Tab-separated table of C-alpha atoms in Angstrom:
chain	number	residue	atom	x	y	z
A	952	UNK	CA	59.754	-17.364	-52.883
A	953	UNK	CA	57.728	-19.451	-55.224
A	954	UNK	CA	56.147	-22.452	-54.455
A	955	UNK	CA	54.109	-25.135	-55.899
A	956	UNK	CA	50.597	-25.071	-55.415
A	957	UNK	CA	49.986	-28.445	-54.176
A	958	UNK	CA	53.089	-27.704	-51.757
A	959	UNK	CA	50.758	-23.997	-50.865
A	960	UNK	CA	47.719	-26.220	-50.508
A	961	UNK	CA	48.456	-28.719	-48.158
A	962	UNK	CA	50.481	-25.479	-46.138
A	963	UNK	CA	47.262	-23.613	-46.354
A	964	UNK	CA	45.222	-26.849	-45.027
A	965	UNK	CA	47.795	-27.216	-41.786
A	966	UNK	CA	47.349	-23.329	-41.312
A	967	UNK	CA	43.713	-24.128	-41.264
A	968	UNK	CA	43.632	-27.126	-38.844
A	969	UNK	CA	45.646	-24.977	-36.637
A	970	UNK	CA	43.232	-23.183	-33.699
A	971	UNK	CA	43.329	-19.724	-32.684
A	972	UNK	CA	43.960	-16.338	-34.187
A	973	UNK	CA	47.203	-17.181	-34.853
A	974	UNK	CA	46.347	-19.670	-38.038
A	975	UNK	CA	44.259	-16.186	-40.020
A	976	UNK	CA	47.833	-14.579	-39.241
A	977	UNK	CA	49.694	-16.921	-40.680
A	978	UNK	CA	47.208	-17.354	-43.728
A	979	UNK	CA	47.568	-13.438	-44.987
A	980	UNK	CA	51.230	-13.836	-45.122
A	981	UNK	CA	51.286	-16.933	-46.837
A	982	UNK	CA	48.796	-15.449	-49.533
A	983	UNK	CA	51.274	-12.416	-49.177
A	984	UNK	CA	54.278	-15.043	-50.276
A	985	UNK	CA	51.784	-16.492	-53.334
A	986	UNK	CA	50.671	-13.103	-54.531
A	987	UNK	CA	52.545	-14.124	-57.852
A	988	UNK	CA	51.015	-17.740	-58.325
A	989	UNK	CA	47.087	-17.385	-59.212
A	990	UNK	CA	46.306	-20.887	-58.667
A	991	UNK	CA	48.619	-20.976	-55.092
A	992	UNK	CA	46.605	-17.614	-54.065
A	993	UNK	CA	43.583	-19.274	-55.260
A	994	UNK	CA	44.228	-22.212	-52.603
A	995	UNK	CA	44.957	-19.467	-49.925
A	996	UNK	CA	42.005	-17.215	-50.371
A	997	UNK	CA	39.797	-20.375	-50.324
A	998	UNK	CA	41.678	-21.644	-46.474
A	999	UNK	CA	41.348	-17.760	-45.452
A	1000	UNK	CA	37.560	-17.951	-46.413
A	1001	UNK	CA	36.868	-20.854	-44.336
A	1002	UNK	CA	39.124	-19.720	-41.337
A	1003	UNK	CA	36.956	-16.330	-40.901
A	1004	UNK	CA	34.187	-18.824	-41.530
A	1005	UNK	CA	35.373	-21.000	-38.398
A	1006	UNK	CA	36.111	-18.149	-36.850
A	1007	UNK	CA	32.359	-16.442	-36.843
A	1008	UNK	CA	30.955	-19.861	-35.764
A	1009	UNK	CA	33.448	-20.037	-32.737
A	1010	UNK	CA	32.278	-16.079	-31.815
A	1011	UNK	CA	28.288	-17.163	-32.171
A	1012	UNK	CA	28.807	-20.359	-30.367
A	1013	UNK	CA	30.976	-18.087	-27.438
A	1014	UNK	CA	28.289	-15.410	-27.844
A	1015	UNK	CA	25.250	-17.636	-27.601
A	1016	UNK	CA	26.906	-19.901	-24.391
A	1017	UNK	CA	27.050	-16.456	-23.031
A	1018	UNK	CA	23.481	-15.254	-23.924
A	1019	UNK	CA	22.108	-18.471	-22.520
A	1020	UNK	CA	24.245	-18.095	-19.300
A	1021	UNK	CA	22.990	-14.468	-19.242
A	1022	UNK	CA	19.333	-15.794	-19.189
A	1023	UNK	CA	19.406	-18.398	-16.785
A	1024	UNK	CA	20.972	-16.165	-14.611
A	1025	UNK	CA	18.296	-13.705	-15.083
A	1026	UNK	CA	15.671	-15.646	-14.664
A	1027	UNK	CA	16.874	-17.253	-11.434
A	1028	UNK	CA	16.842	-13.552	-10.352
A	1029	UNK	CA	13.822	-12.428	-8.484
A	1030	UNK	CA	14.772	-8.690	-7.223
A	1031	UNK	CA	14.631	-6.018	-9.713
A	1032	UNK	CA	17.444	-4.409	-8.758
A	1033	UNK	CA	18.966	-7.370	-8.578
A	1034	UNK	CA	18.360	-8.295	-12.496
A	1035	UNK	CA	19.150	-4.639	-13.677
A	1036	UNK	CA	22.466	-4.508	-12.505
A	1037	UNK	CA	23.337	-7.506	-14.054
A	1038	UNK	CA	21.711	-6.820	-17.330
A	1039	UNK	CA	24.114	-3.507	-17.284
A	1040	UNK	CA	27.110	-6.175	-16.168
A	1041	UNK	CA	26.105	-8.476	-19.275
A	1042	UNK	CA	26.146	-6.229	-22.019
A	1043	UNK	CA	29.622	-4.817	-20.617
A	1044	UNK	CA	31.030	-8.287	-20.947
A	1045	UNK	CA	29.782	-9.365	-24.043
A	1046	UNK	CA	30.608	-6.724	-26.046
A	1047	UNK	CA	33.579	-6.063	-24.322
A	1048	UNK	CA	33.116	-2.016	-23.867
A	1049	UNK	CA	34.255	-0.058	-21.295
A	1050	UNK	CA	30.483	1.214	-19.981
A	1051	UNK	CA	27.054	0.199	-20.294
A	1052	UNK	CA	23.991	1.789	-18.666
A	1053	UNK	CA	20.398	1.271	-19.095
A	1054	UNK	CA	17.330	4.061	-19.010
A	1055	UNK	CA	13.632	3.178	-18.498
A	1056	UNK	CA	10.825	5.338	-19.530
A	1057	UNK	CA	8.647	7.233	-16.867
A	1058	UNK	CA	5.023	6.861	-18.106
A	1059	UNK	CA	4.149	9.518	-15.951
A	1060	UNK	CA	6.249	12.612	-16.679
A	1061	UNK	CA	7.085	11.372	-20.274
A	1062	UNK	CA	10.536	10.886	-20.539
A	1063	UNK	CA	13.406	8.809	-19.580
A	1064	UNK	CA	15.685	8.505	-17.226
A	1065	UNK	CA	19.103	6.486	-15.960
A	1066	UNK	CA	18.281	3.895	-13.585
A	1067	UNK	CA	21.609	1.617	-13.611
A	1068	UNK	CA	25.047	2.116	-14.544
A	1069	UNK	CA	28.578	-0.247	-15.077
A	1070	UNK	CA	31.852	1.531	-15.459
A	1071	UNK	CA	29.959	5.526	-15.115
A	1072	UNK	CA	31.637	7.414	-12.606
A	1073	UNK	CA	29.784	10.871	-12.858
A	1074	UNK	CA	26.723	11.404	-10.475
A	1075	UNK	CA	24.998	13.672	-13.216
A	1076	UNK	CA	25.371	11.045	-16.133
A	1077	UNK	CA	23.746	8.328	-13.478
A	1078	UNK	CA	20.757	10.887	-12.562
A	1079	UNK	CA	20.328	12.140	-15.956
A	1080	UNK	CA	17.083	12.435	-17.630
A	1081	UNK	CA	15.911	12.614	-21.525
A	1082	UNK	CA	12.958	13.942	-23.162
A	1083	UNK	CA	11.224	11.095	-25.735
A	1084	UNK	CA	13.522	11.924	-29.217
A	1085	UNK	CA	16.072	13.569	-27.428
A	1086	UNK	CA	19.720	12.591	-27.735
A	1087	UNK	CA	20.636	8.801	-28.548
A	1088	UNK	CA	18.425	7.079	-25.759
A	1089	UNK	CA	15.484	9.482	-26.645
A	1090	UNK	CA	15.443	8.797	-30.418
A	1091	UNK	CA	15.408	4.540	-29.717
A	1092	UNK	CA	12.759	4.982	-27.394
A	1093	UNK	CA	10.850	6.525	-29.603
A	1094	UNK	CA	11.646	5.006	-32.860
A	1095	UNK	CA	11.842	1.461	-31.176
A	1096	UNK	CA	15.143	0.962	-33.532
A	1097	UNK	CA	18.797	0.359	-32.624
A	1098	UNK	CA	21.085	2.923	-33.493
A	1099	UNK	CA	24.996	3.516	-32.977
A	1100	UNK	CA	27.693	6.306	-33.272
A	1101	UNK	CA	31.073	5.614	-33.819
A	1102	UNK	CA	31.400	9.360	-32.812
A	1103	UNK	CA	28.461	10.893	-30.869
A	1104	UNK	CA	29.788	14.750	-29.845
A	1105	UNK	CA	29.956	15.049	-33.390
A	1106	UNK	CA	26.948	13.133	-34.640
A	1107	UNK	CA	23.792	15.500	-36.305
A	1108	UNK	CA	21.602	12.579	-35.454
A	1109	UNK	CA	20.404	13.552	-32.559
A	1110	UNK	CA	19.094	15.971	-30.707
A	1111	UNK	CA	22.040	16.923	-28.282
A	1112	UNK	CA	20.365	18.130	-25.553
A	1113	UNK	CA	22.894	16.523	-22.416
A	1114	UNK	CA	26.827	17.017	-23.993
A	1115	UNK	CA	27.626	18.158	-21.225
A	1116	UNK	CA	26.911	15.127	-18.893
A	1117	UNK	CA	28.024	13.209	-22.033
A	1118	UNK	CA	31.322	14.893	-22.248
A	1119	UNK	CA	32.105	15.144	-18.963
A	1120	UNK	CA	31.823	11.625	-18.429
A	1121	UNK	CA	34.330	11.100	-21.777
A	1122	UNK	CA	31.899	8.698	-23.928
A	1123	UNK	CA	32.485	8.731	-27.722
A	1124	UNK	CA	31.099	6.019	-29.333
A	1125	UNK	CA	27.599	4.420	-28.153
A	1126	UNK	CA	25.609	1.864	-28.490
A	1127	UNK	CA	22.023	1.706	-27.771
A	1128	UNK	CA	19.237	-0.472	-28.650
A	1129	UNK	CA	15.247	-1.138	-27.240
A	1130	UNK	CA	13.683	-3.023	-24.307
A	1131	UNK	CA	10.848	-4.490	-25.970
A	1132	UNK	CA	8.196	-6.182	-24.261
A	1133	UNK	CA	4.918	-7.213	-25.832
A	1134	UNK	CA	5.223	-4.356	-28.626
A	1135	UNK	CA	6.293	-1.936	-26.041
A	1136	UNK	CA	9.050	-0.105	-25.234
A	1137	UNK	CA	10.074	0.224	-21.545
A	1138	UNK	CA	13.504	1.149	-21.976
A	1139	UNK	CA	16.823	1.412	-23.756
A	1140	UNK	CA	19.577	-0.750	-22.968
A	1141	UNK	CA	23.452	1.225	-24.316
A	1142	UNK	CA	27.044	-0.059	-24.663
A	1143	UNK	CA	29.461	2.680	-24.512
A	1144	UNK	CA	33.412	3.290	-25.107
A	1145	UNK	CA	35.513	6.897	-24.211
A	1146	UNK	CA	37.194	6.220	-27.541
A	1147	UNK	CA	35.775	5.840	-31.114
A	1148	UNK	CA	34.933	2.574	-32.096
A	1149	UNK	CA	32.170	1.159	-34.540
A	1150	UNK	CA	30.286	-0.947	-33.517
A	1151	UNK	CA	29.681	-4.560	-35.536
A	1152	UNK	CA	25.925	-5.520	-36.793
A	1153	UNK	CA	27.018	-8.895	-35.368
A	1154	UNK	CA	27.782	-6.762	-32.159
A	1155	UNK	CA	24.538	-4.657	-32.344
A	1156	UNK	CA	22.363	-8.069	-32.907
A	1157	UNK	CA	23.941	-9.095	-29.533
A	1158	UNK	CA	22.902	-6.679	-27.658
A	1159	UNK	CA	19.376	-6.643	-29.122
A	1160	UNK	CA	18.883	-10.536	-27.960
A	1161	UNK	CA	20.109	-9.302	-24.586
A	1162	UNK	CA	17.925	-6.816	-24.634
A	1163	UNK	CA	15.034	-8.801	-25.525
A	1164	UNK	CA	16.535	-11.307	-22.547
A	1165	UNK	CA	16.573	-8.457	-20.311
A	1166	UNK	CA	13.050	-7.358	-20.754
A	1167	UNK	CA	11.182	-10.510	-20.123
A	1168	UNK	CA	13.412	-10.634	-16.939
A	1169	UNK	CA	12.508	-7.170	-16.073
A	1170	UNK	CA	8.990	-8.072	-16.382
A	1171	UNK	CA	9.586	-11.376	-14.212
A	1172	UNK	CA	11.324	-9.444	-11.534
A	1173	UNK	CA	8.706	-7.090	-11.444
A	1174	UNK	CA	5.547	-9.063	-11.160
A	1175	UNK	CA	7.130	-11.037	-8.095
A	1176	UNK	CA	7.646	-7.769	-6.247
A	1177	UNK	CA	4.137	-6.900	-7.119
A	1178	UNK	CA	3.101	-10.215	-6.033
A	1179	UNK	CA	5.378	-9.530	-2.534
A	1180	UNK	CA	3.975	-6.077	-2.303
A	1181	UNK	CA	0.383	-7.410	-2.893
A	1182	UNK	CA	1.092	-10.554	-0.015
A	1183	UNK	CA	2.716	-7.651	2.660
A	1184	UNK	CA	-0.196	-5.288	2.394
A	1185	UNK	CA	-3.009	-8.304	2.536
A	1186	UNK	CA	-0.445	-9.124	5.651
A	1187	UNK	CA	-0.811	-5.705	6.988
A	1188	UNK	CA	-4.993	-5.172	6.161
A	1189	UNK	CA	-4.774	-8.286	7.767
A	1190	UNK	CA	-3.062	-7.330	11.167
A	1191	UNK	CA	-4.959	-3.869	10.820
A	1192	UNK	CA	-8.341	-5.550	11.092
A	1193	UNK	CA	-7.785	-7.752	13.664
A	1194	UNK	CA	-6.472	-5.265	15.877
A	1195	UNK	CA	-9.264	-2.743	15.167
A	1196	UNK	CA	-11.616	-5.549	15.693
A	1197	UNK	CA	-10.114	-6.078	18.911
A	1198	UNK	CA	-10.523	-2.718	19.995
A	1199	UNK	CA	-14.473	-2.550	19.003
A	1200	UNK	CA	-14.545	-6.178	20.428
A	1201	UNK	CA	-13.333	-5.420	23.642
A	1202	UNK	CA	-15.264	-2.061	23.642
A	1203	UNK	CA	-12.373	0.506	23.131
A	1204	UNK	CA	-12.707	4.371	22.677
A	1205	UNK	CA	-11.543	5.912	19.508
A	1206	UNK	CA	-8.215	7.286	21.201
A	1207	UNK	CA	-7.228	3.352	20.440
A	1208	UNK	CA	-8.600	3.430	17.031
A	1209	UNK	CA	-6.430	6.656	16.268
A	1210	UNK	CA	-3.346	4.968	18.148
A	1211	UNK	CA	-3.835	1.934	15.824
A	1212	UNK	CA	-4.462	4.181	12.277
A	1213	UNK	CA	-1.422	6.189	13.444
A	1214	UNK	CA	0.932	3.328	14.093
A	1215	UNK	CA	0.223	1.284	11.025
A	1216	UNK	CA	0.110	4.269	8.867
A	1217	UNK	CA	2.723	6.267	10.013
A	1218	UNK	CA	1.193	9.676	10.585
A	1219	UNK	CA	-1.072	11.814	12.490
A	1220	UNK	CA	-4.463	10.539	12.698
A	1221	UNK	CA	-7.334	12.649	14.048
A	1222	UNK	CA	-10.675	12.089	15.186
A	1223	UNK	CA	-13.166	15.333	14.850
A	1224	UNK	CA	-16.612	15.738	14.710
A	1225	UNK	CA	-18.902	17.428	11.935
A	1226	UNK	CA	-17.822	21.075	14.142
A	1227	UNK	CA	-13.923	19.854	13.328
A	1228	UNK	CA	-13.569	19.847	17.323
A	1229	UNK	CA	-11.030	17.043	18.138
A	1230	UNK	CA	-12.554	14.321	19.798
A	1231	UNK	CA	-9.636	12.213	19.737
A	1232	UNK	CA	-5.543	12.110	18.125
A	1233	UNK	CA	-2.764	10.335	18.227
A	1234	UNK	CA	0.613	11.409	17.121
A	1235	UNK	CA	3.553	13.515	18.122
A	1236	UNK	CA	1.808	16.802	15.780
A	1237	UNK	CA	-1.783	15.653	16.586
A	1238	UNK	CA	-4.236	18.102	17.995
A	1239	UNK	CA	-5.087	17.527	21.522
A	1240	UNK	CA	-8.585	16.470	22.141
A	1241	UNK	CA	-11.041	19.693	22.574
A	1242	UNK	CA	-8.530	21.617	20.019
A	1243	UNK	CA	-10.424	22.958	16.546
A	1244	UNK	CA	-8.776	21.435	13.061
A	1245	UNK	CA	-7.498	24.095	11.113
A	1246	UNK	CA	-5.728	24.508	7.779
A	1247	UNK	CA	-5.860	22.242	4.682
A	1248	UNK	CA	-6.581	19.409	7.051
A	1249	UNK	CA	-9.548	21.178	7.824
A	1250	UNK	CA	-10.442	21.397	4.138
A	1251	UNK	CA	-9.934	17.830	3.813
A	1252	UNK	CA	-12.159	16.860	6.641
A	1253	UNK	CA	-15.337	19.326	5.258
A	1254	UNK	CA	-14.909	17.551	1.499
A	1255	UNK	CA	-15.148	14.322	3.568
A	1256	UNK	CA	-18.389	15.131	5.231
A	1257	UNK	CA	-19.842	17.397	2.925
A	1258	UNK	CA	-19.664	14.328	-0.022
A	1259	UNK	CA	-19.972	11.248	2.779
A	1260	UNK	CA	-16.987	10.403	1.001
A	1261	UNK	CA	-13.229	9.528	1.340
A	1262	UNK	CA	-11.069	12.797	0.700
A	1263	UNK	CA	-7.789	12.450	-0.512
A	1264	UNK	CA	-5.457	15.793	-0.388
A	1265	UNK	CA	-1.920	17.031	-0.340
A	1266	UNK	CA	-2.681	16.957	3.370
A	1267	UNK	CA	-3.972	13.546	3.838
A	1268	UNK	CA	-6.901	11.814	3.614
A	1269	UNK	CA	-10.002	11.894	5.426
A	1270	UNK	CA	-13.204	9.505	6.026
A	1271	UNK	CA	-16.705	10.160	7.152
A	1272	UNK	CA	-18.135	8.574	9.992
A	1273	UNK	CA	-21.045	7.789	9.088
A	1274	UNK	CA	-24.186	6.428	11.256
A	1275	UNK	CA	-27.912	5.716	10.036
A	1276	UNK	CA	-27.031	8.735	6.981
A	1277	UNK	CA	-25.923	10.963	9.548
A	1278	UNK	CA	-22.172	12.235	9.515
A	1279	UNK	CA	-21.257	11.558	13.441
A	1280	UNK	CA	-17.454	12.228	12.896
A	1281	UNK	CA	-14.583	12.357	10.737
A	1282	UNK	CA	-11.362	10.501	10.547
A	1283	UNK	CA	-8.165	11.570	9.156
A	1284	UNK	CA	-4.724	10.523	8.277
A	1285	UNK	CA	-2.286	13.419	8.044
A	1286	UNK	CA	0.164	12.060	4.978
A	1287	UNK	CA	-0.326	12.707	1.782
A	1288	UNK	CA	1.425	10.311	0.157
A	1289	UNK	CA	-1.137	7.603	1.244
A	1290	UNK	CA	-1.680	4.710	-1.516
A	1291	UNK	CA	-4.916	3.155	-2.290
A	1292	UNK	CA	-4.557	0.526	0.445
A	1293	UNK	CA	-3.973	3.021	2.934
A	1294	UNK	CA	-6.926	4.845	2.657
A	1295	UNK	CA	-8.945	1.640	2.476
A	1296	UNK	CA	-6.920	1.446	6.225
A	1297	UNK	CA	-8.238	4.784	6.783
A	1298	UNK	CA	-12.169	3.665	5.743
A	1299	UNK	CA	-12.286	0.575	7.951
A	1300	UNK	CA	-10.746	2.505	10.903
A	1301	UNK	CA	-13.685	4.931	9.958
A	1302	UNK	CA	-15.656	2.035	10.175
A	1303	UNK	CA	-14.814	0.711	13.366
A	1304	UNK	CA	-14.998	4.308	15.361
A	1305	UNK	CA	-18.830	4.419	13.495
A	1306	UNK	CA	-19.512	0.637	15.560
A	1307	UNK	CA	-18.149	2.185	18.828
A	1308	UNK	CA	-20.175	5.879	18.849
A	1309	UNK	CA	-23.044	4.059	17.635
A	1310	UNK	CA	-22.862	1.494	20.510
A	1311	UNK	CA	-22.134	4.057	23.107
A	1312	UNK	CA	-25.192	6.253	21.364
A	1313	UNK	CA	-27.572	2.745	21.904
A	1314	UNK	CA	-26.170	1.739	25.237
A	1315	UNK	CA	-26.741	6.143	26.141
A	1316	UNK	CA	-30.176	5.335	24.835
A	1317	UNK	CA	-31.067	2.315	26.777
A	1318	UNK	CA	-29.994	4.209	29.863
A	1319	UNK	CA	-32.356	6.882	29.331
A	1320	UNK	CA	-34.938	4.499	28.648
A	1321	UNK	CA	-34.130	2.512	31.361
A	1322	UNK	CA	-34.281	5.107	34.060
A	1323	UNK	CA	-37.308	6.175	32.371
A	1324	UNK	CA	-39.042	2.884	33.356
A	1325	UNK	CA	-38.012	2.622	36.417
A	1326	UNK	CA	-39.351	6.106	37.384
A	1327	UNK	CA	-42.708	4.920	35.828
A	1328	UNK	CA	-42.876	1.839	37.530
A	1329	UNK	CA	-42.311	3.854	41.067
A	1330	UNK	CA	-45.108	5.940	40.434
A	1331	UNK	CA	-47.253	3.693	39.479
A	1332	UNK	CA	-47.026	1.334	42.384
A	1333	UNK	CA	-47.421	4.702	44.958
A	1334	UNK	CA	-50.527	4.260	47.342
A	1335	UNK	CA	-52.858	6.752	48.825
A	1336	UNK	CA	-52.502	7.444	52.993
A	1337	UNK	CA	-54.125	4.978	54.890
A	1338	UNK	CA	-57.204	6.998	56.578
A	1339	UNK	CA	-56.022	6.344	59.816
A	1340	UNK	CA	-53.195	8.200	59.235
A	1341	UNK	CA	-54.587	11.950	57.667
A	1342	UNK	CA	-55.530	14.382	60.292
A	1343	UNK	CA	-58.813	14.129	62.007
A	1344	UNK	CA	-61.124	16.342	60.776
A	1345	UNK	CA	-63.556	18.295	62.796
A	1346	UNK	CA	-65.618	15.844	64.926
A	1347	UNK	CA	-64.198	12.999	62.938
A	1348	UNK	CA	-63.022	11.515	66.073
A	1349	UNK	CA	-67.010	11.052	66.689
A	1350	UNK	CA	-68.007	9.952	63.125
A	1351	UNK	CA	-65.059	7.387	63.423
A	1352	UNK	CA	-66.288	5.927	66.720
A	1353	UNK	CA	-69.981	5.262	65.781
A	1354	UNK	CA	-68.151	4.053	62.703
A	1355	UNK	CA	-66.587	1.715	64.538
A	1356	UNK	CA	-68.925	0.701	67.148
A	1357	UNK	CA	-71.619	0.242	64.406
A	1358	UNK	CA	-69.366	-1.638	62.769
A	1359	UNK	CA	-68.762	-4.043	65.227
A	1360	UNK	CA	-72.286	-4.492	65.913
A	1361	UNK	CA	-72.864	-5.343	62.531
A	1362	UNK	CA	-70.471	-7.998	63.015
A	1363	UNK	CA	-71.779	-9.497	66.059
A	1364	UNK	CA	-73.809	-12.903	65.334
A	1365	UNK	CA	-77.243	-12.805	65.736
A	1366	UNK	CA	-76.979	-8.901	65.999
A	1367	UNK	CA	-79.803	-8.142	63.785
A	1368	UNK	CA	-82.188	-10.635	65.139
A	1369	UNK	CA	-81.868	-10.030	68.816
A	1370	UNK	CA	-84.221	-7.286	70.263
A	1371	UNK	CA	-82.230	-4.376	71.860
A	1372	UNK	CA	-83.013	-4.933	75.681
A	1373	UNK	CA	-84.545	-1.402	77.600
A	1374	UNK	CA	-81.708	-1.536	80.633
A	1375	UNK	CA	-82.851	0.392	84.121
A	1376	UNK	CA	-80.305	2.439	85.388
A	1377	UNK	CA	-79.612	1.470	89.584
A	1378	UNK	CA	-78.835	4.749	91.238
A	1379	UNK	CA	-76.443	4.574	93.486
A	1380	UNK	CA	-77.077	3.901	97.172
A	1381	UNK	CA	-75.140	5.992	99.933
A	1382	UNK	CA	-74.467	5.430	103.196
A	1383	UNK	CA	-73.982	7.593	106.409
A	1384	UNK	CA	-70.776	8.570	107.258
A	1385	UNK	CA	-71.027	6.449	110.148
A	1386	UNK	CA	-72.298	3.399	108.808
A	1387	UNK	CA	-70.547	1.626	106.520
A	1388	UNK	CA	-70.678	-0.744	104.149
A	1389	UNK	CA	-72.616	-4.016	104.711
């Protein structure tokens, strides 16, 4: 049926004032009824223009009011975990798909690797790892680009080194684009259906502003769990050195110092001098004190005192003791997954049992010295026998009494100026038997 095109206009204006999908429906048949009046199709294409028009500023308005919830919601985030699982939650939403993972790169071995998942359900897909330009994830980690596959069993793009774990989990057409942060890539963030599907630019720029969203976020999360990490082990180097100071304070042995290493640290901590003879352990697989250190421990321990330095093995890590520039001991953790700030743990305890063997070395010292003096001092103050007291030698007993009689005449006053007197001796008069005394 024909119409006039004033009549097709004003139609075509209603259509357009209408909301919803319903109005673009309504347009194509109404161009469909036209297709026969130039200037009444004319009218129509013009209200279908502006209709996918409204239509594309109603999906970037819904699309941005989601990015901008997405954000804030990130950024009020402060665990990592925490904001990767709802990055992976996100880009599900927005785009609608029916999976979305995300893979971050492992400086160390070179590759990359699935970290979160939303809607995977097989174990290997969510522990599966890529080589740098292998497979989708591989080649946008390494070409920093976004790319998409409507179809990606069948796709010579890639390197298809996981089907397998791709297949069995049923994806077909994915979508993955870069975590950029600062020039750098630190992951790949993918959108995924187990049907094909291509995937819009308007789509793929979506999910490159979340991803951009995602990394700063990332970053965020990551630096407050550093700054947590860093405040727990100041905490714990914290309650370490009080306690060890404690124990040299309060002059402990190094069977505490070992009991407080072990504790803290988690292992086996020996105590061994420069022979590797166990002076002192603590730990259910310690040594017993006397015992020898053997095996890579042992190793560990020699590298320690041979370079006066900290040894870190496979077996753990070991610290001189070190007094005046002499090796006394050696101290050892037995882990060896010990960070950075254990072994600085592992130095100060080495520290601490270097205060006590040096104080029980000066207060061994003192005692020595001590005793020393005090034998001295006895000697010294020892007197020779009076003479009175030797044995009389022959006719002492004579030379001692003139001694002593001369002496004592020396001492009388006026002894040397009075003349000795001439005595006469009486004799004795006897009487008769008969008589007796007058």
């Amino acid at each position: 049926m024909t119409t006039g095109g004033e009549d097709v206009a004003r139609r075509a204006l209603r259509l357009l004032a209408e909301s919803g999908t319903s109005s673009a429906e309504r347009l194509t048949r109404l161009r469909a009824e036209v297709a026969g009046d130039a200037r009444a199709r004319e009218s129509v294409d013009l209200a279908l223009t502006v209709s996918e028009r409204l239509a594309e500023r109603d999906r970037r308005e819904r699309e941005l009011t989601a990015l901008y919830e997405t954000a804030g919601d990130l950024s009020s985030l402060r665990d990592v975990e925490e904001v990767l699982q709802a990055i992976v939650a996100r880009a599900r939403g927005l785009l609608g798909t029916e999976a979305a993972y995300l893979m971050l790169i492992d400086e160390q071995r070179g590759d990359t690797y699935v970290r979160v998942t939303d809607g995977i359900h097989t174990d290997a897909f969510k522990s599966a790892r890529l080589a740098m330009g292998a497979g989708l994830g591989g080649l946008v980690a390494q070409t920093r680009q976004p790319y998409a596959t409507p179809d990606y069993p069948h796709d010579e793009r890639f390197v298809h080194t996981v089907d397998e774990v791709v297949g069995d989990e049923g994806l077909i057409s994915v979508l993955g684009v870069p975590l950029l942060l600062r020039e750098k890539v630190i992951g790949v963030l993918f959108a995924a259906n187990r049907r094909e599907r291509p995937f819009a630019d308007a789509e793929v720029a979506l999910l490159i502003s979340l991803a951009t969203h995602a990394a700063i976020a990332i970053e965020t999360a990551s630096l407050f769990a550093d700054v947590r990490a860093h405040g727990d082990l100041m905490e714990r180097a914290a309650d370490v050195h009080e306690r060890l100071t404690t124990v040299a304070a309060e002059g402990g042995q190094l069977p505490e110092v070992a009991a407080v290493v072990a504790e803290v640290l988690g292992a086996d901590v020996i105590v061994a001098d420069p022979g590797l003879r166990v002076l002192a352990s603590a730990g259910p697989l310690a040594p017993a004190p006397g015992d020898p250190v053997t095996g890579v421990v042992a190793e560990t321990c020699r590298s320690a005192i041979t370079t006066r330095e900290t040894a870190a093995t496979r077996a753990g890590c070991a610290a001189p003791v070190v007094v005046d520039s002499q090796v006394l001991a050696v101290l050892v953790a037995c882990r060896g997954d010990l960070g950075v700030d254990d072994q600085r743990t592992v130095e100060r305890a080495a520290l601490v049992a270097a205060i006590l063997l040096l104080t029980e070395r000066q207060l061994a010292e003192a005692e020595h010295r001590v005793r020393g003096d005090l034998l001295t001092e006895l000697l010294a103050d020892a007197q020779p026998d009076p003479p009175r007291l030797r044995p009389p030698a022959q006719g002492g007993r004579l030379r001692r009494r003139r001694a002593l009689h001369g002496d004592r005449q020396s001492q009388a006053p006026g002894a040397e100026e009075a003349p000795r007197r001439r005595t006469r001796r009486i004799p004795r008069r006897r009487f008769p038997p008969s008589q007796g005394r007058p």
